[in-house]
Coordinates of C-alpha atoms in Angstrom, one line a residue:
M653 CA 35.2 6.3 -25.5
M654 CA 33.9 9.8 -25.2
R655 CA 34.8 12.3 -27.9
R656 CA 34.0 15.8 -29.0
N657 CA 30.3 15.7 -29.9
Q658 CA 29.7 16.9 -33.5
L659 CA 25.9 16.2 -33.4
F660 CA 24.6 17.3 -30.1
A661 CA 21.0 16.6 -31.0
V662 CA 21.5 12.8 -31.4
A663 CA 24.1 12.2 -28.7
I664 CA 23.3 9.6 -26.1
A665 CA 21.6 11.3 -23.1
L666 CA 22.6 10.5 -19.6
I667 CA 20.0 8.9 -17.3
G668 CA 20.2 12.0 -15.1
G669 CA 18.8 14.1 -18.0
T670 CA 22.1 15.8 -19.1
A671 CA 23.2 15.3 -22.7
L672 CA 26.7 14.1 -23.5
S673 CA 28.6 17.2 -24.6
C674 CA 32.3 16.9 -24.5
S675 CA 35.5 18.9 -24.1
E676 CA 39.1 17.6 -24.1
S677 CA 39.0 17.2 -20.2
F678 CA 36.3 14.7 -20.5
L679 CA 38.6 12.2 -22.2
D680 CA 40.3 11.0 -19.0
V681 CA 37.8 11.9 -16.3
T682 CA 34.5 10.2 -15.7
P683 CA 31.9 12.9 -15.5
E684 CA 29.6 13.0 -12.4
G685 CA 26.2 11.5 -13.1
V686 CA 27.4 9.3 -15.9
I687 CA 26.5 5.6 -15.8
L688 CA 29.3 3.7 -17.5
E689 CA 28.4 1.1 -20.1
T690 CA 29.9 -1.7 -17.9
D691 CA 27.5 -0.7 -15.1
L692 CA 24.5 -1.6 -17.3
N693 CA 25.3 -5.2 -18.1
S694 CA 22.5 -6.6 -15.9
V695 CA 18.8 -7.1 -16.4
Q696 CA 18.0 -4.7 -13.5
K697 CA 20.2 -1.9 -14.7
T698 CA 18.8 -2.3 -18.2
E699 CA 15.3 -2.1 -16.7
D700 CA 16.4 1.1 -15.0
L701 CA 17.6 2.4 -18.3
I702 CA 14.2 1.6 -19.9
I703 CA 12.5 3.6 -17.1
A704 CA 14.9 6.5 -17.9
A705 CA 13.8 6.2 -21.6
Y706 CA 10.2 6.6 -20.5
A707 CA 11.1 9.6 -18.4
G708 CA 12.9 11.2 -21.4
V709 CA 9.8 11.1 -23.4
S710 CA 8.1 13.5 -20.9
N711 CA 11.1 15.7 -20.2
T712 CA 9.3 18.7 -21.7
G713 CA 8.8 22.3 -20.6
W714 CA 7.1 25.5 -21.7
N715 CA 9.9 26.4 -24.1
F716 CA 10.6 22.9 -25.4
T717 CA 7.3 21.2 -26.2
W718 CA 6.4 18.1 -28.2
N719 CA 3.9 15.9 -26.5
S720 CA 1.0 18.3 -26.3
D721 CA 2.2 20.2 -29.4
Y722 CA 0.0 23.2 -28.6
V723 CA 2.7 25.7 -29.7
W724 CA 3.2 23.9 -33.0
G725 CA -0.3 22.6 -33.7
S726 CA -2.8 24.8 -32.0
I727 CA -1.4 28.4 -32.1
R728 CA -0.2 27.9 -35.7
S729 CA -3.8 27.0 -36.7
D730 CA -7.1 28.9 -36.7
D731 CA -7.9 27.5 -33.2
A732 CA -5.8 29.8 -30.9
Y733 CA -3.8 32.9 -30.3
K734 CA -0.5 33.0 -28.5
G735 CA -1.7 35.0 -25.5
G736 CA 0.5 36.4 -22.7
S737 CA 1.3 40.1 -22.0
G738 CA 1.7 41.0 -25.7
V739 CA 3.4 40.1 -28.9
A740 CA 6.9 40.5 -27.4
D741 CA 6.1 38.1 -24.5
Q742 CA 7.6 34.8 -25.8
G743 CA 8.0 36.5 -29.1
A744 CA 9.1 33.2 -30.7
I745 CA 5.6 31.9 -30.3
N746 CA 4.2 35.2 -31.8
D747 CA 6.4 34.6 -34.9
L748 CA 5.1 31.0 -35.1
E749 CA 1.5 32.3 -34.9
Q750 CA 2.2 34.7 -37.8
Y751 CA 4.3 32.3 -39.8
H752 CA 7.5 34.3 -39.5
L753 CA 9.5 31.1 -39.0
V754 CA 13.1 32.2 -39.7
T755 CA 13.7 34.6 -36.8
P756 CA 16.4 33.8 -34.3
A757 CA 13.9 33.5 -31.4
V758 CA 11.8 31.0 -33.3
A759 CA 15.0 29.1 -34.2
G760 CA 15.7 28.8 -30.5
Y761 CA 12.3 27.2 -29.9
Q762 CA 12.7 24.8 -32.8
N763 CA 16.2 23.9 -31.8
N764 CA 15.2 23.3 -28.2
T765 CA 12.5 20.9 -29.3
W766 CA 14.8 19.1 -31.9
I767 CA 17.4 18.6 -29.2
G768 CA 15.0 17.5 -26.5
V769 CA 13.3 14.9 -28.8
Y770 CA 16.6 13.5 -29.9
Q771 CA 17.9 13.3 -26.3
A772 CA 14.8 11.2 -25.6
I773 CA 15.4 9.1 -28.6
S774 CA 19.1 8.6 -27.6
R775 CA 17.9 7.2 -24.3
I776 CA 15.7 4.8 -26.1
N777 CA 18.4 3.7 -28.5
L778 CA 20.9 3.1 -25.7
A779 CA 18.4 0.9 -24.0
L780 CA 17.7 -1.0 -27.2
L781 CA 21.4 -1.5 -27.7
K782 CA 21.7 -2.9 -24.2
L783 CA 18.8 -5.3 -24.8
D784 CA 20.6 -6.6 -27.9
G785 CA 23.3 -7.9 -25.6
F786 CA 21.0 -10.4 -23.9
T787 CA 19.5 -13.6 -25.1
D788 CA 15.8 -14.1 -24.7
D789 CA 16.4 -16.6 -21.8
Q790 CA 18.9 -14.2 -20.1
Y791 CA 16.4 -11.3 -20.0
A792 CA 14.0 -12.6 -17.3
V793 CA 11.6 -10.2 -15.6
T794 CA 9.2 -11.5 -13.0
G795 CA 5.7 -12.1 -14.3
L796 CA 6.5 -11.0 -17.9
Q797 CA 6.7 -13.6 -20.6
Q798 CA 9.1 -13.0 -23.5
A799 CA 10.4 -10.0 -21.5
K800 CA 13.2 -9.0 -24.0
S801 CA 10.9 -8.7 -27.0
V802 CA 8.2 -6.9 -25.0
R803 CA 10.7 -4.3 -23.7
Q804 CA 12.1 -3.9 -27.2
A805 CA 8.6 -3.3 -28.5
E806 CA 7.9 -0.7 -25.8
L807 CA 11.1 1.2 -26.7
R808 CA 10.4 1.0 -30.4
F809 CA 6.9 2.3 -29.7
L810 CA 8.3 5.3 -27.8
R811 CA 10.8 5.9 -30.6
G812 CA 8.0 5.7 -33.2
H813 CA 6.0 8.2 -31.2
L814 CA 8.9 10.7 -31.1
M815 CA 9.8 10.2 -34.7
F816 CA 6.1 10.7 -35.6
I817 CA 6.3 14.1 -33.9
L818 CA 9.5 15.1 -35.7
K819 CA 8.0 14.0 -39.0
R820 CA 4.9 16.2 -38.5
L821 CA 7.0 19.1 -37.5
F822 CA 10.0 19.0 -39.8
N823 CA 9.0 16.6 -42.5
Y824 CA 12.6 15.4 -43.0
P825 CA 14.1 14.7 -39.6
V826 CA 17.1 12.4 -39.2
W827 CA 16.4 8.7 -38.6
I828 CA 18.9 7.3 -36.1
D829 CA 18.7 3.5 -35.5
H830 CA 20.1 2.2 -32.3
T831 CA 22.6 0.0 -34.2
V832 CA 24.4 3.0 -35.6
P833 CA 27.7 3.8 -33.7
Q834 CA 27.6 7.2 -32.1
E835 CA 30.6 8.4 -34.1
E836 CA 28.8 7.7 -37.3
T837 CA 25.7 9.7 -36.5
K838 CA 27.2 12.9 -37.8
N839 CA 27.4 11.3 -41.3
I840 CA 23.7 10.5 -41.6
S841 CA 21.7 12.8 -43.8
N842 CA 18.2 13.9 -43.1
R843 CA 17.4 12.9 -46.7
Q844 CA 18.6 9.3 -46.4
F845 CA 15.0 8.3 -46.9
T846 CA 12.2 9.7 -49.0
S847 CA 9.1 11.0 -47.1
D848 CA 7.3 7.8 -47.9
Q849 CA 10.2 5.7 -46.7
L850 CA 10.4 7.6 -43.5
W851 CA 6.8 7.0 -42.8
D852 CA 7.6 3.3 -43.4
K853 CA 10.4 3.4 -40.9
I854 CA 8.1 4.9 -38.2
A855 CA 5.5 2.3 -39.1
E856 CA 8.0 -0.5 -38.7
D857 CA 8.5 0.5 -35.1
F858 CA 4.8 0.4 -34.4
Q859 CA 4.4 -2.9 -36.3
Y860 CA 7.1 -4.4 -34.0
G861 CA 4.8 -3.3 -31.1
V862 CA 1.8 -4.9 -32.8
D863 CA 3.7 -8.2 -33.1
H864 CA 5.3 -8.3 -29.7
L865 CA 3.4 -6.2 -27.1
P866 CA 0.9 -8.0 -24.9
D867 CA -2.9 -7.2 -25.0
A868 CA -2.5 -5.6 -21.5
Q869 CA 0.4 -4.4 -19.4
Q870 CA 0.9 -5.1 -15.7
Q871 CA 2.0 -1.5 -15.2
V872 CA -0.1 1.6 -16.2
G873 CA 1.7 3.8 -18.7
R874 CA 3.4 1.1 -20.7
P875 CA 2.0 0.7 -24.2
N876 CA 0.1 -2.4 -25.1
K877 CA -0.7 -4.1 -28.4
W878 CA -3.8 -1.9 -29.0
A879 CA -1.7 1.3 -28.6
A880 CA 0.7 0.1 -31.2
I881 CA -2.2 -0.8 -33.6
S882 CA -3.7 2.7 -33.0
Y883 CA -0.5 4.5 -33.7
L884 CA 0.2 2.4 -36.7
A885 CA -3.2 3.4 -38.1
K886 CA -2.4 7.0 -37.4
T887 CA 0.9 6.7 -39.2
R888 CA -0.8 5.1 -42.2
L889 CA -3.5 7.8 -42.3
Y890 CA -0.9 10.5 -42.5
Q891 CA 1.1 8.6 -45.1
A892 CA -2.0 8.0 -47.3
Y893 CA -2.0 11.7 -48.2
V894 CA 0.8 11.8 -50.7
Q895 CA 2.6 15.2 -51.0
N896 CA 4.9 16.6 -53.6
D897 CA 8.0 18.6 -52.9
A898 CA 5.9 21.7 -52.5
H899 CA 3.8 20.0 -49.8
A900 CA 0.7 19.9 -52.0
V901 CA -1.4 16.7 -51.7
V902 CA -1.3 15.1 -55.1
S903 CA -3.0 11.8 -54.4
I904 CA -4.5 9.7 -51.7
D905 CA -3.2 6.1 -51.3
R906 CA -6.3 3.9 -51.1
A907 CA -4.3 0.9 -50.0
K908 CA -3.1 2.9 -46.9
L909 CA -6.7 3.9 -46.2
E910 CA -7.8 0.3 -46.3
S911 CA -5.0 -0.4 -43.8
V912 CA -6.4 2.3 -41.5
V913 CA -9.9 0.8 -41.6
S914 CA -8.5 -2.7 -40.9
L915 CA -6.3 -1.5 -38.0
T916 CA -8.9 0.7 -36.4
D917 CA -11.4 -2.1 -36.6
Q918 CA -9.1 -4.3 -34.6
V919 CA -9.0 -1.7 -31.8
I920 CA -12.8 -1.1 -32.0
Q921 CA -13.6 -4.8 -32.0
S922 CA -11.2 -5.6 -29.2
G923 CA -13.8 -4.4 -26.7
K924 CA -11.0 -2.8 -24.7
Y925 CA -12.0 0.8 -25.2
S926 CA -15.1 3.0 -25.3
L927 CA -16.0 6.7 -25.1
V928 CA -16.3 7.9 -21.5
D929 CA -19.9 9.0 -20.6
N930 CA -18.9 12.7 -20.1
F931 CA -16.6 14.5 -22.4
G932 CA -15.3 16.6 -19.5
K933 CA -13.8 13.6 -17.7
K934 CA -11.2 13.3 -20.4
W935 CA -9.5 16.5 -19.1
T936 CA -10.3 16.4 -15.4
Y937 CA -7.9 15.2 -12.7
G938 CA -9.1 11.9 -11.1
Y939 CA -10.3 10.4 -14.4
E940 CA -7.0 9.5 -16.0
N941 CA -6.4 6.2 -17.7
N942 CA -10.1 5.9 -18.4
S943 CA -11.8 3.7 -21.1
E944 CA -11.0 6.3 -23.8
S945 CA -7.3 6.6 -23.0
I946 CA -5.2 4.3 -25.1
F947 CA -1.7 5.7 -24.4
A948 CA -0.9 8.7 -22.2
I949 CA 2.0 10.6 -20.8
Q950 CA 1.8 9.7 -17.1
Y951 CA 2.3 12.6 -14.7
S952 CA 2.4 12.5 -10.9
L953 CA 2.8 14.4 -7.6
D954 CA 4.6 13.4 -4.4
D955 CA 6.5 10.6 -6.1
G956 CA 9.8 11.1 -4.3
T957 CA 11.2 13.7 -6.8
T958 CA 11.6 17.4 -6.0
W959 CA 8.8 18.6 -8.2
G960 CA 7.0 15.4 -9.0
R961 CA 6.6 14.4 -12.6
V962 CA 4.3 17.2 -13.5
D963 CA 3.2 18.7 -16.8
F964 CA 5.2 22.0 -17.1
E965 CA 4.7 21.9 -20.9
H966 CA 1.4 23.9 -20.3
G967 CA 3.0 26.0 -17.6
L968 CA 2.3 29.3 -19.4
N969 CA -1.3 28.6 -20.0
Y970 CA -2.9 29.2 -16.6
N971 CA -4.9 32.4 -16.4
M972 CA -4.7 35.5 -14.3
A973 CA -7.3 34.5 -11.7
S974 CA -6.1 34.9 -8.1
A975 CA -5.9 31.1 -7.8
Y976 CA -3.2 31.1 -10.5
G977 CA -1.9 34.5 -11.5
C978 CA 0.2 33.6 -14.6
C979 CA 0.5 33.7 -17.6
S980 CA -2.6 33.6 -19.8
F981 CA -1.2 32.0 -22.9
H982 CA -3.0 29.9 -25.5
H983 CA -6.3 31.9 -25.9
A984 CA -9.0 30.4 -28.1
S985 CA -9.6 32.3 -31.3
Q986 CA -12.8 34.0 -32.1
N987 CA -13.1 31.8 -35.1
L988 CA -12.9 28.7 -33.0
V989 CA -15.6 30.0 -30.6
N990 CA -17.9 30.7 -33.5
A991 CA -17.3 27.2 -34.9
F992 CA -19.2 25.8 -31.9
K993 CA -22.4 27.5 -33.1
T994 CA -25.1 25.1 -34.2
D995 CA -28.2 25.6 -36.3
P996 CA -31.2 26.3 -33.9
A997 CA -33.4 24.0 -35.9
S998 CA -31.2 21.0 -36.8
G999 CA -28.4 21.3 -34.2
L1000 CA -25.8 20.8 -36.9
P1001 CA -22.8 23.0 -37.3
Q1002 CA -23.3 26.3 -39.2
F1003 CA -20.9 25.3 -41.9
E1004 CA -21.3 28.3 -44.1
H1005 CA -22.3 31.1 -41.8
F1006 CA -20.7 30.3 -38.4
N1007 CA -18.3 33.2 -38.7
D1008 CA -20.7 35.8 -39.9
A1009 CA -21.3 37.3 -36.5
P1010 CA -19.0 36.7 -33.5
M1011 CA -20.2 35.3 -30.2
S1012 CA -18.3 37.4 -27.7
A1013 CA -20.6 39.0 -25.1
P1014 CA -22.1 36.8 -22.4
G1015 CA -25.6 37.1 -23.9
D1016 CA -24.4 35.8 -27.2
F1017 CA -24.2 32.2 -25.8
Q1018 CA -27.9 32.2 -25.0
A1019 CA -31.0 32.2 -27.1
P1020 CA -31.6 32.7 -29.9
N1021 CA -28.0 31.3 -30.5
T1022 CA -27.4 27.6 -29.9
V1023 CA -24.0 26.0 -29.4
D1024 CA -22.4 22.6 -29.2
P1025 CA -21.9 21.5 -25.5
R1026 CA -18.2 20.9 -26.1
L1027 CA -17.7 24.7 -26.1
D1028 CA -18.0 24.8 -22.3
H1029 CA -15.7 21.8 -21.8
T1030 CA -13.0 23.5 -24.0
I1031 CA -13.0 27.2 -23.5
G1032 CA -13.3 29.5 -20.5
V1033 CA -16.0 32.1 -21.3
V1034 CA -16.6 35.3 -19.3
S1035 CA -19.5 34.8 -16.9
H1036 CA -19.4 31.0 -17.2
P1037 CA -18.1 28.7 -14.5
F1038 CA -14.5 27.6 -15.1
K1039 CA -13.8 23.9 -15.1
Y1040 CA -17.4 23.2 -13.9
D1041 CA -16.9 25.0 -10.6
V1042 CA -20.0 27.3 -10.3
D1043 CA -18.2 29.3 -7.5
F1044 CA -15.2 30.0 -9.8
V1045 CA -16.7 32.1 -12.6
V1046 CA -14.6 33.5 -15.4
Q1047 CA -13.9 37.3 -15.0
P1048 CA -12.6 39.7 -17.6
S1049 CA -9.6 40.3 -15.4
W1050 CA -8.5 36.7 -15.9
S1051 CA -7.3 37.6 -19.4
R1052 CA -3.9 39.2 -19.2
T1053 CA -4.1 41.3 -22.4
P1054 CA -7.6 41.2 -23.7
A1055 CA -7.1 44.2 -26.1
V1056 CA -4.7 41.9 -28.0
Y1057 CA -5.9 38.4 -27.4
G1058 CA -9.5 38.6 -26.2
Y1059 CA -11.1 36.9 -23.3
F1060 CA -11.5 33.2 -24.3
L1061 CA -9.3 31.0 -22.0
P1062 CA -8.0 27.5 -22.5
M1063 CA -9.5 25.0 -20.2
K1064 CA -8.6 21.4 -21.2
E1065 CA -5.0 21.6 -20.0
I1066 CA -5.9 23.5 -16.8
Q1067 CA -6.7 22.0 -13.5
L1068 CA -8.5 23.7 -10.6
Q1069 CA -6.4 24.7 -7.6
S1070 CA -8.8 22.7 -5.4
S1071 CA -8.2 19.5 -7.4
G1072 CA -4.8 18.8 -5.7
A1073 CA -3.3 18.3 -9.1
I1074 CA -1.2 21.3 -9.6
R1075 CA 2.2 22.5 -8.3
K1076 CA 3.7 25.9 -8.7
G1077 CA 7.3 26.3 -9.9
G1078 CA 8.3 30.0 -9.9
A1079 CA 5.5 31.8 -11.8
F1080 CA 4.4 28.7 -13.6
F1081 CA 2.1 25.8 -12.8
G1082 CA 2.6 22.1 -13.5
S1083 CA -0.2 19.6 -13.3
A1084 CA -0.3 15.9 -12.5
Q1085 CA -3.1 15.4 -15.0
N1086 CA -2.1 12.9 -17.7
W1087 CA -1.8 14.0 -21.3
D1088 CA -3.4 11.6 -23.7
I1089 CA -1.4 10.8 -26.9
L1090 CA -3.8 8.2 -28.3
Q1091 CA -7.5 8.3 -27.6
Y1092 CA -10.4 6.1 -28.7
N1093 CA -12.3 9.0 -30.1
D1094 CA -9.4 9.6 -32.5
V1095 CA -9.4 5.9 -33.5
L1096 CA -13.1 6.3 -34.4
L1097 CA -12.6 9.4 -36.4
M1098 CA -9.6 8.0 -38.2
K1099 CA -11.7 5.1 -39.4
A1100 CA -14.5 7.5 -40.4
E1101 CA -12.0 9.7 -42.4
A1102 CA -10.6 6.7 -44.2
L1103 CA -14.0 5.4 -45.0
I1104 CA -15.1 8.7 -46.5
E1105 CA -12.0 9.0 -48.7
L1106 CA -12.7 5.4 -49.8
D1107 CA -16.2 6.4 -51.0
R1108 CA -17.8 4.5 -48.2
Q1109 CA -19.2 7.6 -46.5
E1110 CA -22.4 6.0 -45.4
E1111 CA -20.4 3.7 -43.1
A1112 CA -18.8 6.7 -41.6
R1113 CA -22.0 8.4 -40.7
P1114 CA -22.9 6.3 -37.6
I1115 CA -19.3 6.7 -36.3
I1116 CA -19.5 10.5 -36.5
N1117 CA -23.0 10.4 -34.9
H1118 CA -21.6 8.3 -32.1
I1119 CA -19.1 11.0 -31.3
R1120 CA -21.9 13.6 -31.4
E1121 CA -24.2 11.5 -29.2
R1122 CA -21.5 11.5 -26.5
A1123 CA -21.1 15.3 -26.9
W1124 CA -24.9 15.8 -26.5
A1125 CA -24.9 13.6 -23.4
S1126 CA -22.1 15.6 -21.8
T1127 CA -24.1 18.4 -20.2
A1128 CA -24.4 17.3 -16.6
W1129 CA -21.3 19.2 -15.6
T1130 CA -22.1 22.2 -17.7
T1131 CA -25.6 22.7 -16.2
Y1132 CA -26.1 24.7 -13.0
P1133 CA -26.9 22.4 -10.1
A1134 CA -29.8 22.3 -7.7
G1135 CA -29.7 25.2 -5.2
H1136 CA -28.1 27.6 -7.7
P1137 CA -30.2 30.6 -8.9
Q1138 CA -29.9 29.2 -12.4
A1139 CA -30.5 25.6 -11.5
G1140 CA -31.2 23.4 -14.5
Q1141 CA -29.9 25.9 -17.0
G1142 CA -26.9 25.2 -19.1
F1143 CA -23.9 27.5 -19.0
S1144 CA -24.7 28.1 -22.7
N1145 CA -27.8 27.4 -24.8
Y1146 CA -27.1 23.9 -26.1
K1147 CA -28.5 22.2 -29.2
L1148 CA -26.8 19.4 -31.0
G1149 CA -28.2 17.2 -33.8
L1150 CA -27.2 14.0 -35.6
Y1151 CA -26.7 13.5 -39.3
D1152 CA -29.8 11.7 -40.5
G1153 CA -29.0 11.9 -44.2
S1154 CA -31.6 14.5 -45.0
N1155 CA -30.7 17.4 -42.9
L1156 CA -27.3 17.3 -44.7
P1157 CA -27.3 15.2 -47.9
W1158 CA -24.7 12.6 -47.2
T1159 CA -22.5 13.0 -50.3
K1160 CA -18.8 12.4 -50.1
D1161 CA -18.1 16.1 -50.0
N1162 CA -20.6 16.7 -47.2
A1163 CA -19.4 13.8 -45.3
R1164 CA -15.8 15.0 -45.5
L1165 CA -17.0 18.5 -44.4
A1166 CA -18.8 16.9 -41.4
L1167 CA -15.8 14.8 -40.5
R1168 CA -13.4 17.7 -40.6
W1169 CA -15.7 19.8 -38.5
E1170 CA -16.1 17.1 -36.0
R1171 CA -12.3 16.7 -35.6
R1172 CA -12.0 20.4 -35.0
L1173 CA -14.6 20.5 -32.2
E1174 CA -13.6 17.2 -30.6
F1175 CA -9.9 18.0 -30.4
A1176 CA -10.2 21.8 -30.1
M1177 CA -7.2 23.3 -28.3
E1178 CA -5.5 19.9 -27.9
S1179 CA -3.2 20.7 -30.8
P1180 CA -3.8 18.5 -33.9
R1181 CA -5.7 21.1 -35.9
F1182 CA -2.7 22.5 -37.9
H1183 CA -1.4 19.0 -38.7
D1184 CA -4.9 18.0 -39.9
L1185 CA -5.0 20.9 -42.3
V1186 CA -1.6 20.1 -43.6
R1187 CA -2.5 16.4 -44.0
W1188 CA -5.6 17.3 -46.0
G1189 CA -3.7 19.8 -48.2
I1190 CA -5.9 22.7 -47.3
A1191 CA -3.7 24.7 -44.8
A1192 CA -3.0 27.7 -47.0
E1193 CA -6.7 28.0 -48.1
V1194 CA -8.1 27.7 -44.6
L1195 CA -5.5 29.7 -42.7
N1196 CA -5.3 32.6 -45.1
G1197 CA -9.1 32.7 -45.1
Y1198 CA -9.1 32.7 -41.3
L1199 CA -6.5 35.5 -41.2
Q1200 CA -8.4 37.7 -43.7
K1201 CA -11.3 38.1 -41.2
E1202 CA -9.4 37.7 -38.0
K1203 CA -7.0 40.6 -38.7
A1204 CA -9.9 43.0 -38.3
L1205 CA -10.5 41.7 -34.8
R1206 CA -6.9 41.1 -33.8
P1207 CA -4.5 43.8 -35.3
H1208 CA -1.5 41.9 -34.0
L1209 CA -2.1 39.5 -36.9
S1210 CA -1.9 42.2 -39.5
S1211 CA 1.3 40.9 -41.1
A1212 CA 0.5 37.2 -40.9
V1213 CA 0.5 35.3 -44.1
F1214 CA 0.7 31.5 -44.6
T1215 CA 3.0 30.7 -47.5
A1216 CA 2.0 27.5 -49.3
G1217 CA 4.9 25.2 -50.0
R1218 CA 6.9 26.5 -47.0
D1219 CA 4.9 27.0 -43.9
E1220 CA 3.5 23.5 -43.7
Y1221 CA 6.7 22.4 -42.0
L1222 CA 9.2 24.1 -39.7
P1223 CA 12.8 24.8 -41.0
I1224 CA 15.4 22.3 -40.0
P1225 CA 17.2 24.2 -37.1
Q1226 CA 20.2 26.0 -38.6
A1227 CA 22.3 25.1 -35.5
Q1228 CA 21.9 21.5 -36.4
I1229 CA 22.8 22.0 -40.0
D1230 CA 25.9 23.8 -38.9
L1231 CA 26.9 21.0 -36.5
V1232 CA 27.1 18.6 -39.5
D1233 CA 28.8 21.0 -41.8
G1234 CA 25.8 21.5 -44.0
L1235 CA 24.9 17.8 -44.5
Y1236 CA 21.3 18.3 -43.7
E1237 CA 19.1 19.7 -46.5
Q1238 CA 16.9 22.6 -45.5
N1239 CA 13.2 22.5 -46.1
P1240 CA 11.9 24.5 -49.2
G1241 CA 11.4 28.2 -48.8
Y1242 CA 13.8 28.8 -45.9

């Protein structure tokens, strides 16, 4: 029976995408678009409900984001500025960039994301509840052995994914199991579990996937066993860094790190995955679901829906070139651009002096400077071809407000107009390019990180070098082709070396430095940077150091300060606290 909803965020969402919100008139009238519970008591209808659960995971937009996380993980880090027409344009993101996290506008963004994720979880939980009503023999799907347990594992994988996101954002989200009656959800505290116990709950969902998912799925987009193992490893890696109530890392759990090594080894030794030969293929339409993609949000065009299932999550980030025209968000920071500098002799990162002199003018990317090739796969630089098209060269006018945010444009999430991958909705663009959630390069670097913290840094060195070898081999698309006036010349002056143990003494501290630098460059502008800093317990140190110099270049950051013990996590949305009459406990400092 439908009732007044006292916890909108965890209400069961309708298949059509509308959340259950109730008024008295709903009690006796079946709302349009509602699928009644009695209509779902068949295998086919439950299969449809599972498809709706998958769709819910990707029901994101530019003002309610969670899969790419660029608002929460990239702009809040030292990798990126907000961009746009100025600080007031999507001012909520400006406040996030400056760690002013309690303004009403920011609260709206946070609340949108909280609601959207819980709507997606509610679809998953409804499908799990329906599956419970079938026996194994009753739930028969053509060509799929043990169909019930496989579908349960898929759904629990999706729930684990969404809860992992909420855990990284809010630290203490609400865990809602599918067996909890809807009317009881309002009585569940966000502190029913400790932080460690909550990680364990997320891990249980992925472990169920490890135990019940097949090695390969018949349909692209469904997680397999290796995706579950990879996500379980990622969960254990985050859990290994034990934080106190002030979010400071007080210890590292070696048993959890050993688990990470064991789990990542299973994926590596499976032979199912490998690094693609060219780094640029990872973010170029036409190369989706490649050997490096373990689990991805699947997007599409011309699939029978009005807009297609396109990625509007990055809809603000297309630049001001005439091919696009809006809205120039998510600019790379000067600090990140400088981080791609390499030592002209060794080709290693300039760990200590990378930020001494900015690379900003076109000539700065040529001799005597040398850079990591991943720069031109990640950032649009004035005078360089954009997205490898030598006839589509970045112009200063492509940046909407360069006096505030500079000229360095995002590129990974952007697709060329000529690719056939994009669709315009109003002023914004959506892309059919998949968004990878789990990647093989991340599995490799997770293993390397765990090995280093286990004092086995020598075992990590060839893994990091393997990542760098691929980066060095990825210059074919960033070199001017035959017939061009600059044929054979790279867009920038590239130099990248490997760690041989002498050019950087391979101590634990140096190995850790190399690993963390590698993660920044490999995943630059993809969004994990902020969460990496929090996991390592160095967010305040790194971000306030970044701001100290960046403020001189970017006056809009003049009041930005990262407050340790508060800004590692977002506040629980006050609207959600009010809905449960104060049951939820707010995060410290808010």
